[in-house]
Tab-separated table of C-alpha atoms and ligand atoms in Angstrom:
chain	number	residue	atom	x	y	z
K	1	MET	CA	64.604	-29.641	-23.469
K	2	ASN	CA	64.331	-27.403	-26.004
K	3	ILE	CA	63.586	-29.248	-29.329
K	4	ILE	CA	64.118	-25.864	-31.570
K	5	GLU	CA	66.339	-23.051	-30.623
K	6	VAL	CA	66.545	-20.154	-33.065
K	7	LYS	CA	69.644	-17.780	-32.423
K	8	ASN	CA	70.157	-14.442	-34.200
K	9	VAL	CA	67.731	-15.205	-37.282
K	10	PHE	CA	67.375	-12.319	-39.996
K	11	ARG	CA	65.461	-12.551	-43.004
K	12	GLY	CA	64.776	-9.906	-45.657
K	13	PHE	CA	63.493	-9.918	-49.414
K	14	ASN	CA	63.969	-7.705	-52.532
K	15	THR	CA	61.071	-6.451	-54.302
K	16	GLY	CA	61.989	-4.661	-57.181
K	17	SER	CA	64.436	-1.842	-56.049
K	18	GLN	CA	63.345	-2.237	-52.185
K	19	ARG	CA	64.548	-4.438	-49.345
K	20	VAL	CA	62.211	-5.297	-46.837
K	21	GLU	CA	63.615	-6.966	-43.540
K	22	VAL	CA	60.865	-9.159	-42.403
K	23	LEU	CA	62.833	-11.256	-39.877
K	24	LYS	CA	64.689	-8.872	-37.572
K	25	ASP	CA	67.091	-10.555	-34.947
K	26	ASN	CA	64.887	-13.678	-33.582
K	27	ASN	CA	66.023	-15.340	-30.536
K	28	PHE	CA	63.885	-18.009	-29.151
K	29	THR	CA	63.610	-21.434	-28.185
K	30	ILE	CA	60.331	-24.288	-28.400
K	31	THR	CA	60.272	-26.990	-25.679
K	32	GLN	CA	59.710	-30.550	-26.637
K	33	GLY	CA	55.904	-31.910	-26.528
K	34	THR	CA	54.408	-28.164	-26.785
K	35	PHE	CA	51.705	-26.825	-28.172
K	36	ASN	CA	52.822	-23.404	-29.704
K	37	LEU	CA	50.936	-20.580	-31.453
K	38	LEU	CA	52.570	-18.338	-33.655
K	39	MET	CA	50.922	-15.000	-33.685
K	40	GLY	CA	51.113	-11.722	-35.631
K	41	PRO	CA	48.971	-9.822	-38.465
K	42	SER	CA	49.132	-10.934	-41.939
K	43	GLY	CA	52.401	-9.659	-43.425
K	44	SER	CA	54.259	-9.784	-40.267
K	45	GLY	CA	56.563	-12.710	-41.378
K	46	LYS	CA	54.947	-15.807	-39.771
K	47	THR	CA	55.088	-17.920	-43.101
K	48	THR	CA	58.690	-16.625	-43.610
K	49	LEU	CA	59.608	-17.903	-40.006
K	50	LEU	CA	57.817	-21.267	-40.376
K	51	ASN	CA	59.279	-21.930	-43.459
K	52	ILE	CA	62.709	-21.434	-42.114
K	53	LEU	CA	62.083	-23.645	-38.946
K	54	GLY	CA	60.867	-26.108	-41.743
K	55	THR	CA	64.320	-25.995	-43.772
K	56	LEU	CA	62.390	-25.077	-46.660
K	57	ASP	CA	64.398	-21.736	-46.590
K	58	ILE	CA	67.214	-20.384	-45.115
K	59	PRO	CA	68.052	-17.298	-43.323
K	60	ASP	CA	70.243	-14.269	-44.495
K	61	LYS	CA	72.250	-14.412	-40.953
K	62	GLY	CA	71.661	-16.364	-37.879
K	63	LYS	CA	71.427	-20.300	-36.564
K	64	VAL	CA	68.391	-22.854	-36.368
K	65	PHE	CA	68.960	-25.838	-34.219
K	66	ILE	CA	66.688	-28.898	-34.290
K	67	GLU	CA	67.340	-31.379	-31.311
K	68	SER	CA	70.810	-29.428	-31.437
K	69	GLU	CA	71.235	-29.976	-34.666
K	70	GLU	CA	72.121	-26.793	-36.898
K	71	ILE	CA	69.976	-26.704	-39.598
K	72	THR	CA	70.839	-24.052	-41.983
K	73	SER	CA	74.023	-25.364	-43.017
K	74	LEU	CA	72.980	-28.706	-43.758
K	75	SER	CA	73.501	-30.288	-47.474
K	76	GLU	CA	70.234	-30.711	-49.615
K	77	ARG	CA	70.500	-34.127	-49.092
K	78	LYS	CA	70.525	-34.282	-45.288
K	79	LYS	CA	67.616	-31.667	-45.189
K	80	ASP	CA	65.672	-33.838	-47.246
K	81	ARG	CA	66.259	-36.434	-44.893
K	82	LEU	CA	65.512	-34.260	-41.861
K	83	ARG	CA	62.488	-33.338	-43.304
K	84	LYS	CA	61.088	-37.151	-44.060
K	85	SER	CA	62.138	-38.280	-40.413
K	86	LYS	CA	61.453	-35.377	-38.375
K	87	ILE	CA	59.063	-32.995	-39.604
K	88	GLY	CA	55.288	-32.633	-40.708
K	89	TYR	CA	53.719	-29.785	-42.536
K	90	ILE	CA	50.059	-28.603	-42.825
K	91	PHE	CA	49.156	-25.677	-44.931
K	92	GLN	CA	46.496	-23.433	-45.136
K	93	SER	CA	44.433	-24.522	-48.136
K	94	VAL	CA	44.962	-28.632	-48.001
K	95	ALA	CA	47.365	-29.958	-50.498
K	96	LEU	CA	45.852	-33.258	-50.752
K	97	ILE	CA	46.405	-35.099	-54.295
K	98	SER	CA	42.839	-34.954	-55.684
K	99	ASN	CA	42.391	-38.119	-57.456
K	100	MET	CA	43.654	-40.317	-54.864
K	101	THR	CA	41.605	-41.589	-51.760
K	102	ALA	CA	42.588	-40.580	-48.083
K	103	TYR	CA	44.050	-43.612	-47.995
K	104	GLU	CA	46.221	-43.240	-51.091
K	105	ASN	CA	47.321	-39.634	-50.306
K	106	ILE	CA	48.589	-41.071	-47.053
K	107	ASP	CA	50.219	-44.100	-48.342
K	108	PHE	CA	52.039	-42.083	-51.306
K	109	PHE	CA	53.412	-39.922	-48.948
K	110	LEU	CA	55.104	-42.942	-46.320
K	111	ARG	CA	56.072	-44.721	-49.531
K	112	ILE	CA	58.472	-41.822	-49.884
K	113	SER	CA	59.746	-41.605	-46.311
K	114	GLY	CA	60.470	-45.542	-46.741
K	115	TYR	CA	57.527	-47.383	-44.808
K	116	ASN	CA	57.190	-50.942	-46.413
K	117	TYR	CA	53.462	-52.265	-47.324
K	118	LYS	CA	52.741	-53.777	-43.889
K	119	GLU	CA	53.901	-50.675	-41.866
K	120	ARG	CA	51.966	-48.339	-43.905
K	121	ARG	CA	48.961	-49.998	-43.897
K	122	LYS	CA	48.855	-50.290	-40.110
K	123	ARG	CA	50.198	-46.517	-39.534
K	124	ILE	CA	47.560	-45.272	-42.481
K	125	GLU	CA	44.594	-47.028	-40.217
K	126	GLU	CA	46.157	-45.747	-37.209
K	127	CYS	CA	46.378	-42.351	-38.273
K	128	LEU	CA	42.958	-41.882	-40.204
K	129	ASP	CA	41.353	-43.293	-36.708
K	130	PHE	CA	43.082	-40.557	-35.134
K	131	VAL	CA	41.613	-37.925	-36.898
K	132	GLY	CA	38.037	-39.655	-36.803
K	133	LEU	CA	38.011	-40.514	-40.832
K	134	ARG	CA	38.761	-44.346	-40.977
K	135	LYS	CA	35.323	-44.597	-42.281
K	136	ARG	CA	36.277	-42.012	-44.887
K	137	MET	CA	39.807	-44.194	-46.083
K	138	LYS	CA	38.290	-44.812	-49.407
K	139	HIS	CA	36.753	-41.383	-50.106
K	140	LYS	CA	38.578	-38.805	-52.263
K	141	PRO	CA	38.695	-35.132	-51.423
K	142	ILE	CA	36.082	-34.050	-53.655
K	143	GLU	CA	33.653	-36.376	-51.374
K	144	MET	CA	34.767	-34.901	-48.094
K	145	SER	CA	34.116	-31.762	-46.542
K	146	GLY	CA	36.705	-28.738	-46.319
K	147	GLY	CA	37.164	-29.870	-42.399
K	148	GLU	CA	37.694	-33.354	-43.204
K	149	GLN	CA	39.980	-32.786	-46.008
K	150	GLN	CA	42.466	-30.927	-43.241
K	151	ARG	CA	41.902	-33.569	-40.691
K	152	VAL	CA	43.375	-36.229	-43.466
K	153	ALA	CA	46.082	-33.834	-44.561
K	154	ILE	CA	46.644	-33.771	-40.705
K	155	ALA	CA	47.059	-37.492	-40.563
K	156	ARG	CA	49.248	-37.286	-43.455
K	157	ALA	CA	51.515	-34.947	-41.654
K	158	PHE	CA	51.489	-37.039	-38.616
K	159	SER	CA	51.972	-40.471	-39.923
K	160	HIS	CA	55.883	-40.767	-40.456
K	161	LYS	CA	55.667	-40.019	-36.558
K	162	PRO	CA	57.625	-36.623	-36.885
K	163	ALA	CA	58.945	-34.893	-33.855
K	164	ILE	CA	57.935	-31.472	-34.803
K	165	ILE	CA	54.670	-30.372	-36.971
K	166	LEU	CA	54.280	-27.304	-38.301
K	167	ALA	CA	51.039	-25.838	-39.382
K	168	ASP	CA	50.357	-22.621	-41.213
K	169	GLU	CA	47.266	-21.177	-40.796
K	170	PRO	CA	45.493	-24.602	-40.663
K	171	THR	CA	42.157	-23.337	-39.494
K	172	ALA	CA	42.040	-20.244	-41.587
K	173	GLU	CA	39.330	-21.525	-44.115
K	174	LEU	CA	37.100	-23.844	-41.719
K	175	ASP	CA	34.182	-22.556	-39.681
K	176	THR	CA	35.051	-21.979	-36.149
K	177	VAL	CA	33.435	-25.056	-34.660
K	178	THR	CA	35.745	-27.190	-37.516
K	179	GLY	CA	38.782	-24.960	-36.458
K	180	LEU	CA	38.452	-25.932	-32.810
K	181	LYS	CA	38.405	-29.548	-33.647
K	182	VAL	CA	41.254	-29.100	-35.257
K	183	VAL	CA	43.262	-27.653	-32.477
K	184	GLN	CA	41.893	-30.179	-30.287
K	185	LEU	CA	43.329	-32.642	-32.337
K	186	PHE	CA	46.771	-31.025	-32.172
K	187	LYS	CA	46.311	-31.060	-28.337
K	188	ASP	CA	45.769	-34.517	-28.606
K	189	MET	CA	48.840	-35.080	-30.564
K	190	VAL	CA	50.843	-33.383	-28.359
K	191	LYS	CA	49.431	-34.875	-25.022
K	192	LYS	CA	49.308	-38.593	-26.432
K	193	GLU	CA	52.298	-38.666	-28.873
K	194	GLY	CA	54.592	-36.233	-27.447
K	195	VAL	CA	54.940	-34.005	-30.859
K	196	THR	CA	55.916	-30.493	-30.640
K	197	ILE	CA	53.683	-28.353	-32.717
K	198	VAL	CA	54.159	-24.539	-33.907
K	199	MET	CA	50.959	-23.239	-35.510
K	200	CYS	CA	50.474	-19.874	-37.337
K	201	THR	CA	47.351	-18.296	-36.785
K	202	HIS	CA	45.579	-14.811	-36.022
K	203	ASP	CA	42.677	-16.256	-34.448
K	204	ARG	CA	42.928	-14.775	-30.661
K	205	SER	CA	40.159	-17.142	-29.616
K	206	ILE	CA	42.291	-20.330	-29.189
K	207	VAL	CA	45.242	-18.325	-27.439
K	208	GLU	CA	43.870	-20.347	-24.014
K	209	LEU	CA	44.556	-23.445	-25.684
K	210	ALA	CA	47.956	-23.134	-26.448
K	211	ASP	CA	51.219	-24.050	-23.963
K	212	ASN	CA	52.960	-21.172	-25.469
K	213	ILE	CA	52.456	-18.019	-27.581
K	214	LEU	CA	55.353	-16.783	-29.909
K	215	GLU	CA	53.989	-13.385	-30.689
K	216	MET	CA	55.583	-11.856	-33.697
K	217	GLU	CA	55.877	-7.916	-33.712
K	218	ASP	CA	58.026	-5.871	-35.877
K	219	GLY	CA	59.935	-8.583	-37.062
K	220	VAL	CA	60.852	-9.901	-33.769
K	221	ILE	CA	59.311	-12.773	-31.634
K	222	LEU	CA	58.767	-11.548	-28.063
K	223	GLY	CA	59.425	-13.810	-25.212
K	224	GLY	CA	56.789	-16.193	-24.182
K	225	ARG	CA	53.200	-15.759	-22.593
I	301	ADP	P1	52.591	-14.102	-42.724
I	301	ADP	O1	52.657	-15.157	-43.134
I	301	ADP	O2	52.677	-13.404	-41.307
I	301	ADP	O3	51.546	-13.341	-43.096
I	301	ADP	P2	54.847	-13.813	-44.482
I	301	ADP	O4	55.910	-14.139	-43.753
I	301	ADP	O5	54.071	-14.559	-45.872
I	301	ADP	O6	53.885	-13.209	-43.716
I	301	ADP	O7	55.342	-12.234	-45.295
I	301	ADP	C1	56.288	-11.127	-44.466
I	301	ADP	C2	56.607	-10.306	-45.411
I	301	ADP	O8	57.613	-10.669	-46.421
I	301	ADP	C3	55.748	-9.695	-46.346
I	301	ADP	O9	55.492	-8.555	-46.683
I	301	ADP	C4	55.910	-10.497	-47.752
I	301	ADP	O10	55.448	-9.836	-48.839
I	301	ADP	C5	57.122	-10.851	-47.619
I	301	ADP	N1	57.729	-11.531	-48.290
I	301	ADP	C6	57.640	-13.263	-47.963
I	301	ADP	N2	58.225	-13.912	-48.907
I	301	ADP	C7	58.647	-13.331	-49.683
I	301	ADP	C8	59.451	-13.425	-51.002
I	301	ADP	N3	59.385	-14.692	-51.516
I	301	ADP	N4	59.800	-12.582	-51.692
I	301	ADP	C9	59.531	-10.993	-51.351
I	301	ADP	N5	58.824	-10.797	-50.600
I	301	ADP	C10	58.474	-12.057	-49.573
I	302	MG	MG1	51.351	-16.633	-43.770
């Protein structure tokens, strides 16, 4: 089943007097329960595309479907609901709240998503366990390494059981070994929980680990691998 469908998507930006067309007539689909790498050089439009898939930005032209629902024309309220129920985000620079512990970071997020206390507690323990950081529950970001912080961010992105996880260069600031662990976690999520993951990267060394490669070239995603 296609969980994401992109049809004739264009997006450009005006910078000063110039217009830059970043995405040009993109057409592709993403199969449910797969680990996808969105690859391309810096500045090729990966983040722009990811933001559109995550309803954080809208294309100038074209349509995007998530589970067959057209998302670009949804009202802000419906988009907000979609994000809270179906989408998890992971960014390059870990966006944890610095004065909250690992537990509190996820708790805060789940509260916004409408989980009650008991559900939150169970789910937070489950998710921290999944990323191997249950013992670090009471630690604040500053007390953890970059890799551990990113794993907490992953646990958080994953805690509300989204169907889709969008990760924008999540390993860029990690060393190779830690980066590989993060990728392995993604693969486990796909296998054990059936999540669909789209991860931007320009790290060619992990190409073999993906189910599908979306290659961005001159503003267009070329066909799969
Ligand atoms: P990537 O993530 O592949 O590095 P981006 O999607 O961030 O690429 O950016 C693609 C191009 O679009 C770049 O040239 C960038 O400067 C431009 N761009 C992205 N967002 C904006 C914006 N809001 N305003 C103007 N230009 C933008
Ligand atoms: Mg980017």
